[in-house]
N, C-alpha and C. Protein backbone atom coordinates (compact mmCIF):
# COMPACT_ATOMS: atom_id res chain seq x y z
N MET A 1 -21.78 54.82 -29.37
CA MET A 1 -21.07 54.91 -28.11
C MET A 1 -21.34 53.67 -27.24
N ALA A 2 -22.59 53.19 -27.24
CA ALA A 2 -22.96 52.02 -26.46
C ALA A 2 -22.21 50.79 -26.98
N GLN A 3 -22.05 50.71 -28.30
CA GLN A 3 -21.33 49.57 -28.87
C GLN A 3 -19.86 49.59 -28.46
N LEU A 4 -19.27 50.77 -28.40
CA LEU A 4 -17.87 50.89 -27.99
C LEU A 4 -17.71 50.45 -26.53
N ALA A 5 -18.62 50.86 -25.68
CA ALA A 5 -18.57 50.47 -24.27
C ALA A 5 -18.73 48.95 -24.13
N LYS A 6 -19.63 48.38 -24.91
CA LYS A 6 -19.86 46.94 -24.87
C LYS A 6 -18.62 46.18 -25.36
N ALA A 7 -18.02 46.66 -26.44
CA ALA A 7 -16.82 46.03 -26.98
C ALA A 7 -15.67 46.12 -25.97
N LEU A 8 -15.55 47.25 -25.31
CA LEU A 8 -14.50 47.44 -24.30
C LEU A 8 -14.72 46.48 -23.12
N ALA A 9 -15.96 46.32 -22.70
CA ALA A 9 -16.27 45.40 -21.61
C ALA A 9 -15.91 43.97 -21.99
N VAL A 10 -16.22 43.56 -23.21
CA VAL A 10 -15.88 42.21 -23.68
C VAL A 10 -14.37 42.04 -23.73
N PHE A 11 -13.66 43.04 -24.21
CA PHE A 11 -12.20 42.99 -24.29
C PHE A 11 -11.59 42.83 -22.90
N ILE A 12 -12.07 43.58 -21.93
CA ILE A 12 -11.55 43.49 -20.56
C ILE A 12 -11.85 42.11 -19.98
N ALA A 13 -13.03 41.58 -20.24
CA ALA A 13 -13.37 40.24 -19.75
C ALA A 13 -12.44 39.19 -20.34
N ILE A 14 -12.12 39.32 -21.61
CA ILE A 14 -11.20 38.37 -22.26
C ILE A 14 -9.81 38.46 -21.63
N LEU A 15 -9.35 39.67 -21.36
CA LEU A 15 -8.05 39.84 -20.72
C LEU A 15 -8.02 39.20 -19.34
N LEU A 16 -9.07 39.37 -18.58
CA LEU A 16 -9.14 38.77 -17.25
C LEU A 16 -9.15 37.26 -17.32
N LEU A 17 -9.87 36.70 -18.25
CA LEU A 17 -9.90 35.25 -18.42
C LEU A 17 -8.57 34.72 -18.91
N ALA A 18 -7.90 35.47 -19.75
CA ALA A 18 -6.59 35.05 -20.26
C ALA A 18 -5.59 34.96 -19.12
N ASP A 19 -5.67 35.86 -18.15
CA ASP A 19 -4.76 35.82 -17.02
C ASP A 19 -4.97 34.55 -16.21
N VAL A 20 -6.19 34.14 -16.01
CA VAL A 20 -6.49 32.92 -15.29
C VAL A 20 -6.01 31.70 -16.08
N ALA A 21 -6.13 31.74 -17.37
CA ALA A 21 -5.80 30.60 -18.21
C ALA A 21 -4.31 30.29 -18.23
N VAL A 22 -3.45 31.23 -17.90
CA VAL A 22 -2.02 30.97 -17.96
C VAL A 22 -1.48 30.30 -16.70
N CYS A 23 -2.31 30.08 -15.71
CA CYS A 23 -1.87 29.38 -14.51
C CYS A 23 -1.54 27.93 -14.84
N THR A 24 -0.53 27.41 -14.15
CA THR A 24 -0.07 26.06 -14.41
C THR A 24 -0.23 25.20 -13.16
N ASN A 25 -0.61 23.95 -13.35
CA ASN A 25 -0.65 22.97 -12.27
C ASN A 25 0.64 22.16 -12.33
N TYR A 26 1.38 22.15 -11.22
CA TYR A 26 2.63 21.40 -11.14
C TYR A 26 2.46 20.23 -10.18
N THR A 27 2.57 19.01 -10.69
CA THR A 27 2.63 17.84 -9.81
C THR A 27 4.06 17.77 -9.29
N VAL A 28 4.21 17.95 -8.00
CA VAL A 28 5.53 18.10 -7.38
C VAL A 28 6.42 16.91 -7.69
N GLY A 29 7.56 17.19 -8.26
CA GLY A 29 8.52 16.16 -8.65
C GLY A 29 8.18 15.47 -9.94
N GLY A 30 7.03 15.79 -10.52
CA GLY A 30 6.59 15.13 -11.74
C GLY A 30 6.04 13.74 -11.48
N SER A 31 6.03 13.32 -10.24
CA SER A 31 5.53 12.01 -9.83
C SER A 31 5.11 12.11 -8.37
N PRO A 32 4.69 11.04 -7.76
CA PRO A 32 4.26 11.16 -6.37
C PRO A 32 5.34 11.75 -5.45
N TRP A 33 4.89 12.57 -4.50
CA TRP A 33 5.74 13.14 -3.44
C TRP A 33 6.23 11.96 -2.61
N GLY A 34 7.53 11.71 -2.66
CA GLY A 34 8.04 10.55 -1.94
C GLY A 34 9.55 10.50 -1.93
N ILE A 35 10.05 9.47 -1.35
CA ILE A 35 11.49 9.23 -1.23
C ILE A 35 12.05 8.88 -2.60
N GLY A 36 13.24 9.41 -2.91
CA GLY A 36 13.91 9.05 -4.15
C GLY A 36 13.79 10.07 -5.26
N ASN A 37 13.00 11.12 -5.06
CA ASN A 37 12.88 12.17 -6.09
C ASN A 37 13.92 13.26 -5.83
N ASP A 38 14.44 13.83 -6.89
CA ASP A 38 15.40 14.93 -6.78
C ASP A 38 14.64 16.24 -6.98
N TYR A 39 14.15 16.79 -5.90
CA TYR A 39 13.31 17.99 -5.98
C TYR A 39 14.10 19.23 -6.38
N LYS A 40 15.37 19.31 -6.02
CA LYS A 40 16.19 20.45 -6.44
C LYS A 40 16.34 20.46 -7.96
N ALA A 41 16.62 19.32 -8.53
CA ALA A 41 16.77 19.23 -9.99
C ALA A 41 15.45 19.56 -10.67
N TRP A 42 14.35 19.08 -10.11
CA TRP A 42 13.03 19.32 -10.71
C TRP A 42 12.71 20.81 -10.74
N THR A 43 12.99 21.54 -9.68
CA THR A 43 12.65 22.97 -9.64
C THR A 43 13.53 23.81 -10.56
N LYS A 44 14.74 23.36 -10.86
CA LYS A 44 15.66 24.15 -11.68
C LYS A 44 15.12 24.40 -13.09
N THR A 45 14.27 23.55 -13.58
CA THR A 45 13.77 23.68 -14.95
C THR A 45 12.44 24.43 -15.03
N LEU A 46 11.92 24.88 -13.88
CA LEU A 46 10.58 25.47 -13.86
C LEU A 46 10.59 26.90 -13.34
N THR A 47 9.60 27.67 -13.79
CA THR A 47 9.34 29.00 -13.25
C THR A 47 7.95 28.98 -12.64
N PHE A 48 7.88 29.19 -11.34
CA PHE A 48 6.60 29.20 -10.63
C PHE A 48 6.10 30.64 -10.56
N ARG A 49 4.85 30.84 -10.94
CA ARG A 49 4.26 32.18 -10.99
C ARG A 49 3.04 32.26 -10.07
N THR A 50 2.73 33.48 -9.64
CA THR A 50 1.53 33.66 -8.83
C THR A 50 0.33 33.15 -9.63
N GLY A 51 -0.53 32.45 -8.93
CA GLY A 51 -1.70 31.85 -9.57
C GLY A 51 -1.52 30.38 -9.90
N ASP A 52 -0.26 29.93 -10.01
CA ASP A 52 0.00 28.51 -10.28
C ASP A 52 -0.39 27.67 -9.06
N PHE A 53 -0.46 26.35 -9.29
CA PHE A 53 -0.81 25.42 -8.22
C PHE A 53 0.27 24.35 -8.09
N LEU A 54 0.62 24.02 -6.85
CA LEU A 54 1.46 22.86 -6.56
C LEU A 54 0.52 21.73 -6.16
N ILE A 55 0.74 20.55 -6.73
CA ILE A 55 -0.07 19.38 -6.40
C ILE A 55 0.86 18.31 -5.83
N PHE A 56 0.65 17.98 -4.58
CA PHE A 56 1.40 16.92 -3.93
C PHE A 56 0.51 15.69 -3.88
N ASP A 57 0.85 14.65 -4.63
CA ASP A 57 0.15 13.37 -4.57
C ASP A 57 1.07 12.39 -3.84
N TYR A 58 0.52 11.68 -2.83
CA TYR A 58 1.37 10.81 -2.02
C TYR A 58 0.51 9.80 -1.27
N ASP A 59 1.17 8.79 -0.75
CA ASP A 59 0.52 7.79 0.08
C ASP A 59 0.33 8.40 1.47
N ASP A 60 -0.91 8.63 1.85
CA ASP A 60 -1.18 9.32 3.12
C ASP A 60 -0.89 8.46 4.35
N THR A 61 -0.54 7.19 4.16
CA THR A 61 -0.12 6.36 5.30
C THR A 61 1.39 6.44 5.52
N GLN A 62 2.10 7.07 4.55
CA GLN A 62 3.56 7.12 4.65
C GLN A 62 4.15 8.52 4.62
N HIS A 63 3.40 9.51 4.14
CA HIS A 63 3.93 10.86 3.96
C HIS A 63 2.90 11.91 4.34
N ASP A 64 3.37 13.16 4.38
CA ASP A 64 2.52 14.32 4.59
C ASP A 64 3.21 15.51 3.93
N VAL A 65 2.60 16.68 4.03
CA VAL A 65 3.18 17.90 3.48
C VAL A 65 3.03 19.00 4.53
N ALA A 66 4.14 19.67 4.81
CA ALA A 66 4.09 20.82 5.71
C ALA A 66 4.81 21.98 5.04
N GLU A 67 4.16 23.13 5.01
CA GLU A 67 4.86 24.35 4.60
C GLU A 67 5.47 24.94 5.85
N VAL A 68 6.76 25.25 5.77
CA VAL A 68 7.51 25.69 6.94
C VAL A 68 8.33 26.94 6.63
N THR A 69 8.93 27.50 7.66
CA THR A 69 9.83 28.64 7.49
C THR A 69 11.16 28.15 6.92
N LYS A 70 11.99 29.09 6.47
CA LYS A 70 13.31 28.72 5.95
C LYS A 70 14.15 28.05 7.03
N ALA A 71 14.09 28.56 8.25
CA ALA A 71 14.88 27.97 9.34
C ALA A 71 14.47 26.53 9.58
N ASP A 72 13.16 26.25 9.59
CA ASP A 72 12.70 24.87 9.80
C ASP A 72 13.00 23.99 8.59
N TYR A 73 12.97 24.57 7.40
CA TYR A 73 13.33 23.84 6.18
C TYR A 73 14.81 23.43 6.24
N ASP A 74 15.66 24.40 6.56
CA ASP A 74 17.10 24.13 6.61
C ASP A 74 17.46 23.04 7.62
N LYS A 75 16.75 23.00 8.74
CA LYS A 75 17.03 22.02 9.80
C LYS A 75 16.17 20.77 9.70
N CYS A 76 15.25 20.74 8.73
CA CYS A 76 14.27 19.65 8.66
C CYS A 76 13.59 19.48 10.03
N ASN A 77 13.16 20.59 10.58
CA ASN A 77 12.52 20.60 11.89
C ASN A 77 11.11 20.02 11.78
N LEU A 78 10.95 18.79 12.24
CA LEU A 78 9.68 18.09 12.13
C LEU A 78 8.68 18.56 13.17
N TYR A 79 9.15 19.23 14.18
CA TYR A 79 8.28 19.61 15.30
C TYR A 79 8.03 21.11 15.35
N SER A 80 8.13 21.74 14.22
CA SER A 80 7.90 23.18 14.13
C SER A 80 6.40 23.46 14.15
N ASN A 81 6.09 24.71 14.15
CA ASN A 81 4.70 25.15 14.01
C ASN A 81 4.52 25.48 12.54
N PRO A 82 4.06 24.52 11.71
CA PRO A 82 4.03 24.75 10.27
C PRO A 82 3.08 25.87 9.87
N ILE A 83 3.40 26.49 8.76
CA ILE A 83 2.52 27.50 8.16
C ILE A 83 1.26 26.81 7.66
N TYR A 84 1.44 25.61 7.13
CA TYR A 84 0.33 24.81 6.59
C TYR A 84 0.72 23.34 6.75
N TYR A 85 -0.26 22.50 7.02
CA TYR A 85 -0.01 21.06 7.16
C TYR A 85 -1.18 20.29 6.55
N ASP A 86 -0.85 19.20 5.84
CA ASP A 86 -1.89 18.35 5.29
C ASP A 86 -1.37 16.92 5.19
N MET A 87 -2.26 15.97 5.41
CA MET A 87 -1.90 14.55 5.29
C MET A 87 -2.99 13.78 4.56
N SER A 88 -3.64 14.46 3.61
CA SER A 88 -4.78 13.87 2.91
C SER A 88 -4.39 12.91 1.78
N GLY A 89 -3.15 12.99 1.30
CA GLY A 89 -2.72 12.20 0.16
C GLY A 89 -2.82 12.95 -1.16
N HIS A 90 -3.52 14.07 -1.13
CA HIS A 90 -3.65 14.93 -2.32
C HIS A 90 -3.75 16.38 -1.83
N THR A 91 -2.61 17.05 -1.79
CA THR A 91 -2.54 18.41 -1.28
C THR A 91 -2.37 19.37 -2.44
N VAL A 92 -3.25 20.35 -2.54
CA VAL A 92 -3.18 21.34 -3.61
C VAL A 92 -2.97 22.71 -2.95
N ILE A 93 -1.91 23.39 -3.39
CA ILE A 93 -1.57 24.69 -2.83
C ILE A 93 -1.47 25.70 -3.96
N GLN A 94 -2.27 26.75 -3.87
CA GLN A 94 -2.17 27.82 -4.86
C GLN A 94 -1.10 28.80 -4.43
N LEU A 95 -0.28 29.20 -5.38
CA LEU A 95 0.80 30.15 -5.12
C LEU A 95 0.24 31.56 -5.34
N LYS A 96 -0.20 32.18 -4.26
CA LYS A 96 -0.96 33.43 -4.37
C LYS A 96 -0.10 34.68 -4.39
N LYS A 97 1.14 34.59 -3.86
CA LYS A 97 1.98 35.80 -3.84
C LYS A 97 3.43 35.43 -4.11
N PRO A 98 4.20 36.40 -4.61
CA PRO A 98 5.62 36.14 -4.90
C PRO A 98 6.41 35.89 -3.63
N GLY A 99 7.51 35.16 -3.79
CA GLY A 99 8.41 34.90 -2.67
C GLY A 99 8.85 33.45 -2.65
N THR A 100 9.69 33.13 -1.69
CA THR A 100 10.21 31.77 -1.57
C THR A 100 9.32 30.99 -0.60
N ARG A 101 9.01 29.75 -0.98
CA ARG A 101 8.16 28.87 -0.17
C ARG A 101 8.94 27.59 0.10
N TYR A 102 8.68 27.00 1.27
CA TYR A 102 9.42 25.82 1.73
C TYR A 102 8.45 24.74 2.19
N PHE A 103 8.67 23.50 1.73
CA PHE A 103 7.81 22.38 2.06
C PHE A 103 8.66 21.18 2.47
N ILE A 104 8.18 20.42 3.46
CA ILE A 104 8.88 19.21 3.89
C ILE A 104 7.86 18.12 4.20
N CYS A 105 8.36 16.89 4.25
CA CYS A 105 7.60 15.78 4.81
C CYS A 105 8.04 15.68 6.27
N THR A 106 7.07 15.60 7.19
CA THR A 106 7.42 15.59 8.61
C THR A 106 7.58 14.19 9.19
N VAL A 107 7.51 13.17 8.37
CA VAL A 107 7.77 11.81 8.85
C VAL A 107 9.26 11.72 9.17
N PRO A 108 9.63 11.19 10.36
CA PRO A 108 11.05 11.15 10.74
C PRO A 108 11.94 10.55 9.65
N LEU A 109 13.04 11.24 9.40
CA LEU A 109 14.11 10.90 8.45
C LEU A 109 13.76 11.15 6.98
N HIS A 110 12.51 11.39 6.66
CA HIS A 110 12.15 11.60 5.26
C HIS A 110 12.75 12.90 4.71
N CYS A 111 12.72 13.95 5.50
CA CYS A 111 13.31 15.22 5.07
C CYS A 111 14.83 15.18 5.18
N SER A 112 15.33 14.85 6.36
CA SER A 112 16.77 14.96 6.63
C SER A 112 17.62 13.94 5.89
N GLN A 113 17.13 12.73 5.75
CA GLN A 113 17.95 11.69 5.12
C GLN A 113 17.48 11.26 3.75
N SER A 114 16.22 11.51 3.44
CA SER A 114 15.69 11.04 2.15
C SER A 114 15.37 12.18 1.18
N GLY A 115 15.62 13.42 1.59
CA GLY A 115 15.48 14.55 0.67
C GLY A 115 14.07 14.99 0.35
N MET A 116 13.11 14.64 1.21
CA MET A 116 11.73 15.06 0.94
C MET A 116 11.52 16.48 1.43
N LYS A 117 12.10 17.40 0.66
CA LYS A 117 11.98 18.82 0.95
C LYS A 117 11.99 19.58 -0.37
N LEU A 118 11.23 20.64 -0.41
CA LEU A 118 11.06 21.39 -1.66
C LEU A 118 11.13 22.87 -1.36
N GLU A 119 11.99 23.57 -2.08
CA GLU A 119 12.10 25.03 -2.00
C GLU A 119 11.77 25.58 -3.37
N ILE A 120 10.84 26.52 -3.44
CA ILE A 120 10.50 27.14 -4.71
C ILE A 120 10.49 28.65 -4.56
N ASN A 121 10.75 29.31 -5.66
CA ASN A 121 10.63 30.76 -5.72
C ASN A 121 9.47 31.09 -6.63
N VAL A 122 8.54 31.91 -6.13
CA VAL A 122 7.36 32.29 -6.90
C VAL A 122 7.56 33.72 -7.38
N VAL A 123 7.41 33.93 -8.69
CA VAL A 123 7.56 35.26 -9.27
C VAL A 123 6.18 35.79 -9.69
N PRO A 124 6.05 37.10 -9.79
CA PRO A 124 4.74 37.66 -10.20
C PRO A 124 4.34 37.17 -11.59
N ASN A 125 3.05 37.00 -11.78
CA ASN A 125 2.52 36.55 -13.06
C ASN A 125 2.42 37.74 -14.01
């Protein structure tokens, strides 16, 4: 009986580790977060799941990352109260729950005229 309990505990531990192992790291756009990337095309080929990570790599003297509401995303509202903001040059965001997420660069004209905006849908893992 003790061996069965031990085997069951090992099996459960393996299942838990397997769930962590399926998480994916996505470098946003497949290259640095910046002007000239087609973020809509990039997201069409991917499925984002809870537990995955978005990695924004960028020149911190020229860009930043703000997570915003849909309304602020649609308007490229640079002066909103962002959900999250970072200007470190290397922003890592874990996708912890399902739903749609919105990200923009708040440098003037980068979102509205240069397309530095990202909309993703996160599905349960």
